[in-house]
Coordinates of N, CA, C and O and ligand atoms in Angstrom, one line a residue:
X22 N 221.5 133.7 179.4 CA 222.1 132.8 180.3 C 221.2 131.7 180.9 O 220.0 132.0 180.8
X23 N 221.5 130.5 181.2 CA 220.7 129.6 181.9 C 219.9 130.1 183.0 O 220.5 131.1 183.6
X24 N 218.7 129.7 183.1 CA 217.8 130.1 183.9 C 217.4 131.7 183.8 O 216.2 132.3 184.2
X25 N 218.2 132.2 182.7 CA 217.6 133.9 182.6 C 216.9 133.9 181.6 O 216.5 133.0 180.8
X26 N 216.2 135.2 181.3 CA 215.4 135.3 179.9 C 215.9 135.4 178.9 O 217.3 135.5 178.6
X27 N 215.3 134.8 177.7 CA 216.1 134.8 176.5 C 216.1 136.1 175.9 O 215.3 136.9 176.0
X28 N 216.9 136.5 175.1 CA 217.1 137.9 174.4 C 217.2 137.5 173.2 O 217.9 136.6 172.6
X29 N 216.3 138.4 172.3 CA 216.4 138.1 170.8 C 216.9 139.6 170.4 O 216.0 140.3 170.5
X30 N 217.4 139.4 169.4 CA 217.7 140.7 168.4 C 218.0 140.2 166.7 O 218.4 139.4 166.6
X31 N 217.2 141.4 166.1 CA 217.2 141.2 164.9 C 217.5 142.4 164.0 O 216.8 143.4 164.6
X32 N 218.4 142.9 163.4 CA 218.6 143.8 163.2 C 219.0 143.8 161.2 O 218.9 143.1 160.6
X33 N 219.3 144.9 160.9 CA 219.7 145.5 159.7 C 218.8 145.2 158.6 O 219.2 144.9 157.2
X34 N 217.7 144.9 158.7 CA 216.6 144.5 157.6 C 215.3 144.7 157.7 O 214.6 144.3 158.9
X35 N 214.6 146.1 157.3 CA 213.4 146.4 157.7 C 212.4 145.3 157.3 O 211.1 145.3 157.8
X36 N 212.5 144.2 156.6 CA 211.6 143.4 156.4 C 211.5 142.1 156.9 O 210.6 141.3 157.1
X37 N 212.3 142.7 158.4 CA 212.0 141.3 159.3 C 210.8 140.6 159.9 O 210.3 139.8 159.9
X38 N 210.0 142.1 159.8 CA 208.5 141.6 160.4 C 207.7 140.9 159.3 O 206.8 140.1 159.8
X39 N 208.2 141.0 158.2 CA 207.2 140.1 156.9 C 207.4 138.7 157.4 O 206.6 137.8 157.0
X40 N 208.7 138.2 158.0 CA 209.0 137.1 158.0 C 209.0 136.6 159.5 O 209.4 135.7 160.1
X41 N 208.1 137.5 160.3 CA 207.9 137.1 161.7 C 209.2 136.9 162.3 O 209.2 136.0 163.7
X42 N 210.3 137.5 162.6 CA 211.4 137.5 163.2 C 211.1 138.4 164.0 O 210.0 139.2 164.3
X43 N 212.1 137.8 165.2 CA 211.6 138.7 166.8 C 211.7 140.2 166.4 O 212.5 141.0 165.9
X44 N 210.6 141.0 167.3 CA 210.4 142.6 167.2 C 211.3 143.1 168.1 O 211.7 142.4 169.1
X45 N 211.2 144.2 168.1 CA 212.4 145.2 169.0 C 211.7 145.1 170.4 O 212.5 145.3 171.0
X46 N 210.3 144.9 170.6 CA 209.8 144.8 171.6 C 210.4 143.9 172.7 O 210.2 143.8 174.1
X47 N 210.9 142.8 172.0 CA 211.7 141.6 172.8 C 213.1 141.9 173.2 O 213.6 141.0 173.9
X48 N 213.7 143.0 173.0 CA 214.9 143.2 173.2 C 214.8 143.4 174.6 O 214.6 144.1 175.0
X49 N 216.2 142.6 175.3 CA 216.4 142.7 176.8 C 218.1 143.1 176.8 O 218.7 143.2 175.8
X50 N 218.3 143.6 178.0 CA 219.6 144.0 178.3 C 220.7 142.6 178.3 O 221.5 143.1 178.8
X51 N 220.1 141.7 178.4 CA 221.0 140.3 178.4 C 222.2 140.3 177.7 O 221.8 140.6 176.5
X52 N 222.9 139.5 178.1 CA 224.3 139.4 177.1 C 224.1 138.2 176.2 O 223.5 137.3 176.8
X53 N 223.9 139.0 175.0 CA 223.9 137.8 173.9 C 225.1 136.7 173.7 O 226.1 137.3 173.8
X54 N 224.9 135.6 173.7 CA 226.0 134.6 173.4 C 226.1 134.0 172.4 O 227.4 133.2 172.2
X55 N 225.3 133.6 171.7 CA 225.4 133.0 170.3 C 224.6 134.1 169.3 O 223.7 134.9 169.2
X56 N 225.3 134.1 168.1 CA 224.8 134.8 166.9 C 224.7 134.1 165.9 O 225.2 132.9 165.4
X57 N 222.9 134.1 165.0 CA 223.0 133.2 164.1 C 222.7 134.3 162.9 O 222.1 135.3 162.9
X58 N 223.9 134.0 162.0 CA 224.0 134.8 160.8 C 223.7 134.2 159.6 O 223.9 132.7 159.5
X59 N 222.8 134.9 158.5 CA 222.7 134.1 157.6 C 222.9 135.0 156.0 O 222.8 136.1 156.2
X60 N 223.2 134.1 154.6 CA 223.6 135.2 153.8 C 222.3 135.9 153.2 O 222.7 137.0 152.2
X61 N 221.2 135.5 153.5 CA 219.9 136.0 152.6 C 218.7 136.1 153.6 O 218.7 134.9 154.4
X62 N 217.9 136.8 153.4 CA 216.6 137.1 154.1 C 215.9 135.6 153.5 O 215.2 134.8 154.4
X63 N 216.3 134.9 152.4 CA 215.7 134.0 151.9 C 216.1 132.7 152.6 O 215.5 131.7 152.2
X64 N 217.3 133.1 153.6 CA 217.9 131.9 154.3 C 216.9 131.4 155.6 O 217.0 130.4 156.3
X65 N 216.2 132.6 156.2 CA 215.2 132.8 157.2 C 214.8 131.4 157.7 O 214.4 131.0 158.7
X66 N 213.7 131.3 156.4 CA 213.1 129.9 156.5 C 213.7 128.8 157.3 O 213.4 128.1 158.3
X67 N 214.6 128.4 157.0 CA 215.7 127.6 157.3 C 216.2 127.9 158.5 O 216.0 127.1 159.6
X68 N 216.7 128.9 158.7 CA 217.6 129.4 160.0 C 216.6 129.7 161.0 O 217.2 129.7 162.6
X69 N 215.6 129.9 160.7 CA 214.5 130.0 162.3 C 214.5 129.0 163.0 O 214.2 128.9 164.1
X70 N 214.6 127.8 162.3 CA 215.0 126.1 163.0 C 216.1 126.7 164.3 O 215.5 126.1 165.2
X71 N 216.9 127.2 164.1 CA 217.9 127.5 165.1 C 217.3 128.3 166.2 O 217.7 127.9 167.2
X72 N 216.9 129.3 165.5 CA 216.2 130.3 166.7 C 215.6 129.5 167.5 O 215.5 129.9 168.7
X73 N 214.6 128.8 167.0 CA 213.4 128.2 167.7 C 214.3 127.4 168.7 O 213.5 127.4 170.1
X74 N 215.0 127.0 168.5 CA 215.8 125.8 169.4 C 216.2 126.6 170.4 O 216.2 126.4 171.7
X75 N 217.2 127.5 170.4 CA 217.7 128.2 171.4 C 216.7 129.2 172.3 O 216.8 129.2 173.4
X76 N 215.7 129.6 171.4 CA 214.7 130.2 172.1 C 213.8 128.9 173.4 O 213.8 129.5 174.7
X77 N 213.8 128.0 173.0 CA 213.2 126.6 173.7 C 214.4 126.8 175.0 O 213.7 126.6 176.0
X78 N 215.4 126.6 174.9 CA 216.5 126.4 175.6 C 216.9 127.9 176.5 O 217.6 127.8 177.3
X79 N 216.2 129.0 176.1 CA 216.4 130.3 176.6 C 217.8 130.6 176.5 O 218.3 131.2 177.7
X80 N 218.4 130.5 175.4 CA 219.8 130.9 175.0 C 219.7 132.5 174.2 O 219.5 132.6 173.5
X81 N 220.1 133.6 175.2 CA 220.1 134.8 174.4 C 220.8 134.8 173.3 O 222.3 134.6 173.1
X82 N 220.2 135.0 172.0 CA 220.9 135.1 170.8 C 220.5 136.3 169.9 O 219.2 136.8 170.1
X83 N 221.1 136.6 168.9 CA 220.9 137.8 167.8 C 220.7 136.6 166.4 O 221.5 135.8 166.5
X84 N 219.8 137.5 165.7 CA 219.6 136.9 164.2 C 220.2 138.3 163.2 O 219.3 139.0 163.4
X85 N 220.7 138.0 162.2 CA 221.1 138.8 161.4 C 221.4 138.4 160.0 O 221.9 137.3 159.8
X86 N 221.0 139.3 159.1 CA 221.6 138.7 157.5 C 223.0 139.6 157.4 O 223.1 141.0 157.6
X87 N 223.6 139.0 157.2 CA 225.2 139.2 156.6 C 225.3 138.6 155.2 O 225.6 137.4 155.4
X88 N 226.0 139.1 154.5 CA 226.3 138.1 153.2 C 228.0 138.2 152.5 O 228.3 139.7 152.8
X89 N 228.1 137.1 152.4 CA 229.7 137.3 152.6 C 230.2 138.1 151.2 O 231.1 138.8 150.9
X90 N 229.1 137.9 150.4 CA 229.5 138.3 148.7 C 229.0 140.2 148.6 O 229.5 140.5 148.1
X91 N 227.7 140.2 149.2 CA 226.8 141.4 149.2 C 227.4 142.5 150.1 O 227.3 143.5 149.9
X92 N 227.8 142.1 151.4 CA 228.1 143.1 152.3 C 229.3 142.3 152.8 O 229.7 142.3 154.2
X93 N 230.5 142.5 152.3 CA 231.7 141.9 152.8 C 232.4 142.4 153.8 O 232.8 142.1 155.0
X94 N 232.2 144.0 154.0 CA 232.7 145.1 155.0 C 231.7 144.5 156.3 O 232.4 144.4 157.4
X95 N 230.9 144.3 156.0 CA 229.8 144.1 157.4 C 229.9 142.6 157.9 O 230.2 142.7 159.2
X96 N 230.5 142.1 157.4 CA 230.9 140.3 157.4 C 232.3 140.5 158.5 O 232.6 140.2 159.7
X97 N 233.3 141.8 157.7 CA 234.5 141.9 158.5 C 234.1 142.4 160.2 O 234.5 141.8 161.0
X98 N 233.5 143.4 159.8 CA 233.4 144.0 160.9 C 232.4 143.3 162.2 O 232.7 143.2 163.4
X99 N 231.4 142.3 161.8 CA 230.7 141.4 162.5 C 231.8 140.3 163.3 O 231.9 140.1 164.2
X100 N 232.5 139.7 162.3 CA 233.7 138.6 162.6 C 234.5 139.1 163.6 O 234.7 138.4 164.6
X101 N 235.2 140.1 163.3 CA 236.0 141.0 164.1 C 235.5 141.2 165.7 O 236.2 141.6 166.6
X102 N 234.3 141.6 165.5 CA 234.0 141.9 166.9 C 233.0 140.8 167.7 O 232.7 141.3 169.1
X103 N 233.0 139.7 167.3 CA 232.0 138.6 167.7 C 232.9 138.6 169.4 O 231.9 138.4 170.3
X104 N 233.8 138.1 169.2 CA 234.2 137.8 170.4 C 234.3 138.5 171.4 O 233.7 138.5 172.7
X105 N 234.7 140.2 171.1 CA 234.7 141.0 172.1 C 233.2 141.6 172.6 O 233.0 142.0 173.8
X106 N 232.3 141.2 172.1 CA 230.8 141.4 172.3 C 230.3 140.2 173.1 O 229.0 140.2 173.7
X107 N 231.2 139.2 173.2 CA 230.7 138.0 174.2 C 229.8 137.2 173.6 O 229.4 135.9 174.1
X108 N 230.1 137.0 172.2 CA 229.5 135.9 171.5 C 230.3 134.7 171.6 O 231.7 135.2 171.2
X109 N 229.7 133.5 171.8 CA 230.8 132.3 172.1 C 230.3 131.2 171.3 O 231.1 130.2 171.0
X110 N 229.4 131.3 170.6 CA 229.3 130.2 169.2 C 228.5 131.3 168.1 O 227.4 131.8 168.3
X111 N 228.9 131.0 166.9 CA 228.2 131.6 165.9 C 227.7 130.3 165.0 O 228.5 129.5 164.3
X112 N 226.4 130.5 164.6 CA 225.9 129.8 163.5 C 225.5 130.5 162.2 O 224.6 131.7 162.2
X113 N 226.0 129.9 161.4 CA 226.3 130.9 160.2 C 225.6 129.8 159.0 O 226.2 128.9 158.5
X114 N 224.6 130.6 158.3 CA 223.9 129.7 157.4 C 224.0 130.2 156.0 O 223.4 131.4 155.8
X115 N 224.0 129.4 155.1 CA 224.4 129.9 153.5 C 223.9 129.1 152.5 O 224.2 127.9 152.8
X116 N 223.4 129.7 151.3 CA 223.2 128.8 150.3 C 224.2 128.8 148.9 O 224.4 130.0 148.7
X117 N 224.3 127.9 148.0 CA 224.9 128.2 146.9 C 226.4 128.3 147.2 O 226.8 127.3 147.9
X118 N 227.3 129.2 146.6 CA 228.7 129.7 146.8 C 228.8 130.0 148.2 O 228.8 131.0 148.5
X119 N 228.6 129.1 149.1 CA 228.0 129.5 150.8 C 229.4 129.9 151.5 O 230.0 128.9 152.2
X120 N 229.9 131.2 151.2 CA 231.2 131.5 151.9 C 231.5 132.0 153.3 O 232.1 132.2 153.9
X121 N 230.0 132.2 153.5 CA 229.7 133.1 154.9 C 230.2 132.5 156.5 O 231.1 132.9 156.7
X122 N 229.9 130.9 156.3 CA 230.6 130.6 157.3 C 232.3 130.5 157.6 O 232.8 130.7 158.4
X123 N 232.8 130.3 156.4 CA 234.4 130.0 156.2 C 234.9 131.2 156.5 O 235.8 131.3 157.1
X124 N 234.2 132.4 155.9 CA 235.0 133.7 155.8 C 234.8 134.4 157.0 O 235.4 135.1 157.7
X125 N 233.8 133.8 158.0 CA 233.4 134.6 159.3 C 234.3 133.6 160.3 O 235.0 134.2 161.2
X126 N 234.7 132.2 160.1 CA 235.8 131.5 160.7 C 237.3 131.8 160.8 O 238.1 131.6 161.4
X127 N 237.3 132.6 159.3 CA 238.8 133.1 159.3 C 238.9 134.6 159.8 O 240.3 134.6 159.9
X128 N 237.8 135.0 160.3 CA 238.4 136.4 161.0 C 238.0 136.2 162.3 O 238.0 137.4 163.2
X129 N 237.8 135.2 163.0 CA 237.3 134.9 164.5 C 237.7 133.9 165.1 O 237.8 132.7 164.4
X130 N 238.1 133.9 166.5 CA 238.2 132.6 167.0 C 237.2 132.0 167.7 O 237.2 131.0 168.3
X131 N 236.0 132.5 167.6 CA 234.7 131.9 168.2 C 234.6 131.0 167.3 O 234.4 130.8 165.9
X132 N 233.9 129.8 167.8 CA 233.4 128.7 166.9 C 232.5 128.9 166.4 O 231.6 129.4 166.6
X133 N 232.9 128.3 164.8 CA 231.6 128.5 163.7 C 230.8 127.2 163.4 O 231.6 126.3 163.3
X134 N 229.5 127.3 163.8 CA 228.7 125.8 163.0 C 228.2 126.8 161.9 O 227.4 127.7 161.7
X135 N 228.4 125.9 160.7 CA 227.7 126.1 159.7 C 226.5 125.2 158.9 O 226.6 124.0 159.2
X136 N 225.6 126.0 158.6 CA 224.5 125.2 157.9 C 224.3 125.3 156.5 O 224.0 126.6 155.8
X137 N 224.5 124.4 155.7 CA 224.2 124.5 154.1 C 222.9 124.6 153.9 O 221.9 123.9 154.5
X138 N 222.5 125.7 153.5 CA 220.5 126.1 153.0 C 220.5 125.1 151.8 O 221.6 125.4 150.8
X139 N 219.4 124.5 152.0 CA 219.2 123.9 150.6 C 218.7 124.8 149.2 O 217.7 125.7 149.5
X140 N 219.7 124.8 148.3 CA 219.7 125.4 147.3 C 218.6 125.0 146.1 O 218.1 123.7 146.3
X141 N 218.1 125.9 145.6 CA 217.3 125.6 144.5 C 217.7 124.8 143.2 O 217.6 123.5 142.8
X142 N 219.0 125.2 142.9 CA 219.7 125.0 141.4 C 220.3 123.2 141.6 O 220.2 122.2 140.9
X143 N 221.0 123.1 143.0 CA 221.8 122.0 143.4 C 221.3 121.3 144.7 O 222.2 120.6 145.2
X144 N 220.0 121.5 145.2 CA 219.6 120.9 146.1 C 220.5 120.7 147.5 O 220.5 120.1 148.5
X145 N 221.2 121.8 147.4 CA 222.1 122.2 149.0 C 223.5 121.4 148.6 O 224.3 121.7 149.5
X146 N 223.7 120.6 147.6 CA 224.9 120.3 147.4 C 226.3 121.1 147.4 O 227.1 120.9 147.9
X147 N 225.8 121.8 146.8 CA 227.1 123.2 146.4 C 227.2 123.9 147.8 O 228.2 124.2 148.1
X148 N 226.0 124.0 148.4 CA 226.2 124.8 149.9 C 226.9 123.7 150.9 O 227.8 124.3 151.5
X149 N 226.7 122.6 150.8 CA 227.2 121.8 151.8 C 229.0 121.7 151.4 O 229.8 121.9 152.3
X150 N 229.0 121.6 150.3 CA 230.6 121.4 149.8 C 231.4 122.4 150.1 O 232.5 122.6 150.5
X151 N 230.6 123.9 149.9 CA 231.2 124.9 150.1 C 231.8 125.4 151.2 O 232.7 125.8 151.8
X152 N 230.8 124.8 152.6 CA 230.7 124.7 153.6 C 231.7 123.8 154.7 O 232.5 124.1 155.4
X153 N 231.8 122.9 153.9 CA 232.6 121.5 154.7 C 233.9 121.6 154.2 O 234.7 121.0 154.8
X154 N 234.2 121.9 152.6 CA 235.5 121.8 152.6 C 236.4 123.1 152.8 O 237.3 123.7 151.7
X155 N 236.9 123.1 154.1 CA 237.4 124.0 154.3 C 239.1 123.7 154.4 O 239.1 122.7 154.6
X156 N 239.8 124.5 154.2 CA 241.5 124.5 154.3 C 241.7 123.9 155.5 O 241.3 124.5 156.7
X157 N 242.9 123.3 155.7 CA 243.6 122.8 157.3 C 243.8 124.1 158.0 O 244.2 124.9 157.4
X158 N 243.2 124.3 159.4 CA 243.8 125.4 160.0 C 242.6 126.2 160.5 O 242.3 127.0 161.4
X159 N 241.5 126.1 159.2 CA 240.6 127.1 159.7 C 239.1 126.3 159.7 O 238.3 126.2 158.7
X160 N 238.7 125.9 161.0 CA 237.5 124.9 160.6 C 236.1 125.7 161.1 O 236.2 126.6 161.4
X161 N 235.2 124.9 160.3 CA 233.9 125.0 160.3 C 233.3 123.8 160.8 O 233.2 122.8 160.1
X162 N 232.2 123.6 161.9 CA 231.6 122.4 162.3 C 230.5 122.7 161.4 O 229.4 123.1 161.4
X163 N 230.5 121.5 160.2 CA 229.2 121.6 159.4 C 228.2 120.8 159.7 O 228.6 119.4 160.1
X164 N 227.0 121.0 159.6 CA 226.0 120.3 159.8 C 225.0 119.8 158.9 O 225.4 120.2 157.4
X165 N 224.1 119.1 158.8 CA 223.4 118.4 157.6 C 222.7 119.7 156.7 O 222.5 120.6 157.2
X166 N 222.4 119.5 155.6 CA 221.3 120.4 154.6 C 220.1 120.6 155.0 O 219.5 120.0 155.7
X167 N 219.9 122.2 155.3 CA 218.5 122.4 155.4 C 218.1 122.5 156.8 O 218.5 122.8 157.7
X168 N 216.7 122.4 157.2 CA 216.3 122.4 158.5 C 216.9 121.3 159.5 O 216.9 122.0 160.7
X169 N 217.2 120.3 159.1 CA 217.8 119.5 160.0 C 219.3 119.7 160.6 O 219.3 120.0 161.8
X170 N 219.8 120.5 159.7 CA 220.9 121.3 159.9 C 221.1 122.3 160.8 O 222.0 122.3 161.6
X171 N 219.9 122.8 160.6 CA 219.8 124.5 161.4 C 219.4 124.2 162.9 O 219.9 124.7 163.9
X172 N 218.5 123.1 163.1 CA 218.1 122.3 164.4 C 219.1 122.0 164.8 O 219.6 122.3 166.0
X173 N 220.2 121.2 164.4 CA 221.2 120.6 165.0 C 222.5 121.3 165.4 O 223.1 121.5 166.5
X174 N 222.4 122.8 164.7 CA 223.2 123.5 164.5 C 223.3 124.0 166.4 O 224.2 124.2 167.0
X175 N 221.9 124.7 166.4 CA 221.5 125.1 167.9 C 221.4 124.0 168.7 O 222.0 124.6 170.0
X176 N 221.3 122.9 168.7 CA 221.5 121.8 169.8 C 222.8 121.5 170.1 O 223.5 121.4 171.3
X177 N 223.9 121.8 169.0 CA 225.1 121.6 169.3 C 225.8 122.8 170.0 O 226.7 122.9 171.0
X178 N 225.2 124.2 169.6 CA 225.4 125.2 170.5 C 225.3 125.0 172.0 O 226.1 125.4 172.8
X179 N 224.2 124.6 172.1 CA 223.8 124.4 173.2 C 224.7 123.3 174.2 O 225.0 123.5 175.5
X180 N 225.0 122.6 173.5 CA 225.9 121.5 174.1 C 227.4 122.4 174.5 O 228.0 121.9 175.3
X181 N 227.7 122.8 173.3 CA 229.1 123.5 173.5 C 228.7 124.9 174.8 O 229.7 124.4 176.2
X182 N 227.9 125.2 174.9 CA 227.6 126.4 176.0 C 227.3 125.4 177.1 O 227.9 126.3 178.3
X183 N 226.8 124.4 177.4 CA 226.5 123.8 178.6 C 227.7 123.1 179.5 O 227.6 122.6 180.4
X184 N 228.8 123.3 178.6 CA 230.0 122.5 179.1 C 230.5 123.3 180.6 O 231.1 123.2 181.6
X185 N 229.9 124.9 180.3 CA 230.2 125.6 181.7 C 229.0 126.0 182.4 O 229.1 127.2 183.0
X186 N 227.6 125.6 182.0 CA 226.7 126.0 182.6 C 225.8 124.7 182.9 O 225.2 124.2 182.2
X187 N 225.6 124.5 184.0 CA 225.3 123.4 184.6 C 223.6 123.2 184.4 O 222.8 122.1 184.0
X188 N 222.6 124.4 184.4 CA 221.6 124.3 184.5 C 221.1 124.3 182.8 O 220.2 123.4 182.6
X189 N 221.9 124.9 181.7 CA 221.8 124.5 180.4 C 222.1 123.1 180.2 O 221.1 122.3 179.3
X190 N 222.9 122.4 180.7 CA 223.4 120.8 180.4 C 222.1 120.2 180.9 O 221.5 119.3 180.7
X191 N 221.4 120.3 182.1 CA 220.3 119.7 182.8 C 219.1 119.8 181.5 O 218.3 118.8 181.1
X192 N 218.9 121.0 181.0 CA 217.6 121.2 180.2 C 217.8 120.4 178.6 O 217.1 119.7 178.1
X193 N 219.4 120.3 178.2 CA 219.8 119.3 177.2 C 219.5 118.0 177.4 O 219.1 117.0 177.0
X194 N 219.6 117.5 178.9 CA 219.3 116.1 179.2 C 217.8 115.8 179.2 O 217.7 114.6 178.9
X195 N 217.1 116.7 179.9 CA 215.7 116.6 179.8 C 215.2 116.7 178.3 O 214.3 115.7 177.9
X196 N 215.5 117.7 177.2 CA 215.3 117.4 175.7 C 215.6 115.8 175.3 O 214.9 115.3 174.5
X197 N 216.7 115.4 175.7 CA 217.1 114.0 175.0 C 216.2 113.0 175.5 O 215.7 112.1 175.0
X198 N 215.8 113.3 177.0 CA 214.9 111.7 177.5 C 213.5 112.3 176.9 O 213.2 111.2 176.9
X199 N 212.9 113.2 176.7 CA 211.7 113.5 176.2 C 211.6 112.9 174.9 O 210.7 112.1 174.1
X200 N 212.7 113.2 174.1 CA 212.8 112.8 172.6 C 213.1 111.1 172.5 O 212.1 110.3 172.0
X201 N 213.6 110.5 173.7 CA 214.1 108.9 173.8 C 212.4 108.6 174.1 O 211.9 107.5 173.4
X202 N 211.7 109.2 175.1 CA 210.5 108.7 175.4 C 209.3 108.8 174.3 O 208.6 108.0 174.5
X203 N 209.5 109.8 173.6 CA 208.5 109.8 172.6 C 208.7 108.6 171.5 O 207.5 108.2 170.8
X204 N 209.8 108.5 171.4 CA 210.0 107.3 170.1 C 209.7 106.0 171.1 O 208.8 105.3 170.4
X205 N 210.1 105.8 172.2 CA 209.6 104.6 173.1 C 208.2 104.3 173.1 O 207.8 102.9 173.3
X206 N 207.7 105.5 173.4 CA 206.0 105.2 173.5 C 205.2 105.3 172.3 O 204.1 105.3 172.1
X207 N 205.9 105.6 171.3 CA 205.0 105.6 169.7 C 204.6 104.5 169.3 O 205.1 103.1 169.6
X208 N 203.4 104.8 168.9 CA 202.9 103.4 168.3 C 202.2 103.4 166.5 O 201.8 105.0 166.4
X209 N 202.2 102.6 166.1 CA 201.7 102.9 164.6 C 200.5 102.5 164.4 O 199.5 102.5 163.3
X210 N 199.4 102.4 165.8 CA 198.2 102.0 165.5 C 197.4 103.0 165.9 O 197.7 103.8 166.5
Ligands
RP5_30 C1 223.3 132.9 149.4 O1 222.6 132.8 148.4 C2 222.3 132.9 150.4 O2 223.1 132.5 151.5 C3 221.6 132.2 149.9 O3 221.3 131.0 150.3 C4 221.6 132.4 148.1 C5 220.5 133.0 147.7 O4 220.5 134.4 148.1 P1 219.1 135.0 147.5 O5 219.3 135.8 146.1 O6 217.7 134.4 147.6 O7 219.5 136.3 148.1 O8 224.5 134.1 149.8

């Protein structure tokens, strides 16, 4: 929560340490309010950008690998329980036939922000179209392909959360101001 300590949880894969994901020692009892999920460990390089932004804003969040195709029951369980666990925004990244964000949105009222991971075969166009072309009635807020999308998904999550959290809104204002000043003071010499 704003002003509180960040909380990070990472589970269901023993390979997390290889990827420098947050370790168990950083687990705190604080309420998690954002879930970052991704279809494969191979998505972490992209989705880490979202986690980094939430960490910067001290938003308690968790990161999980959940595959719509390979672990459909786990996805069902996750999506069905997200709201009752206090999750307010879900950021879902996937590549290729990227069904994770849509299937998650189909099973939860929690807003889902979709990040199309850049695939090798089609450079993420497949991921983008899979995520963005949702049928009427089940929205997924779709971001850009790749790192920019992951970063912006987290910034959008912060903006959504800051509707009811004044201190988070102040941090977002500061971030925007810093960004503006960086551009205004940049020099090509
Ligand atoms: C999707 O398939 C994942 O989101 C990932 O982007 C893509 C490839 O997965 P791996 O074969 O690398 O596990 O489900």
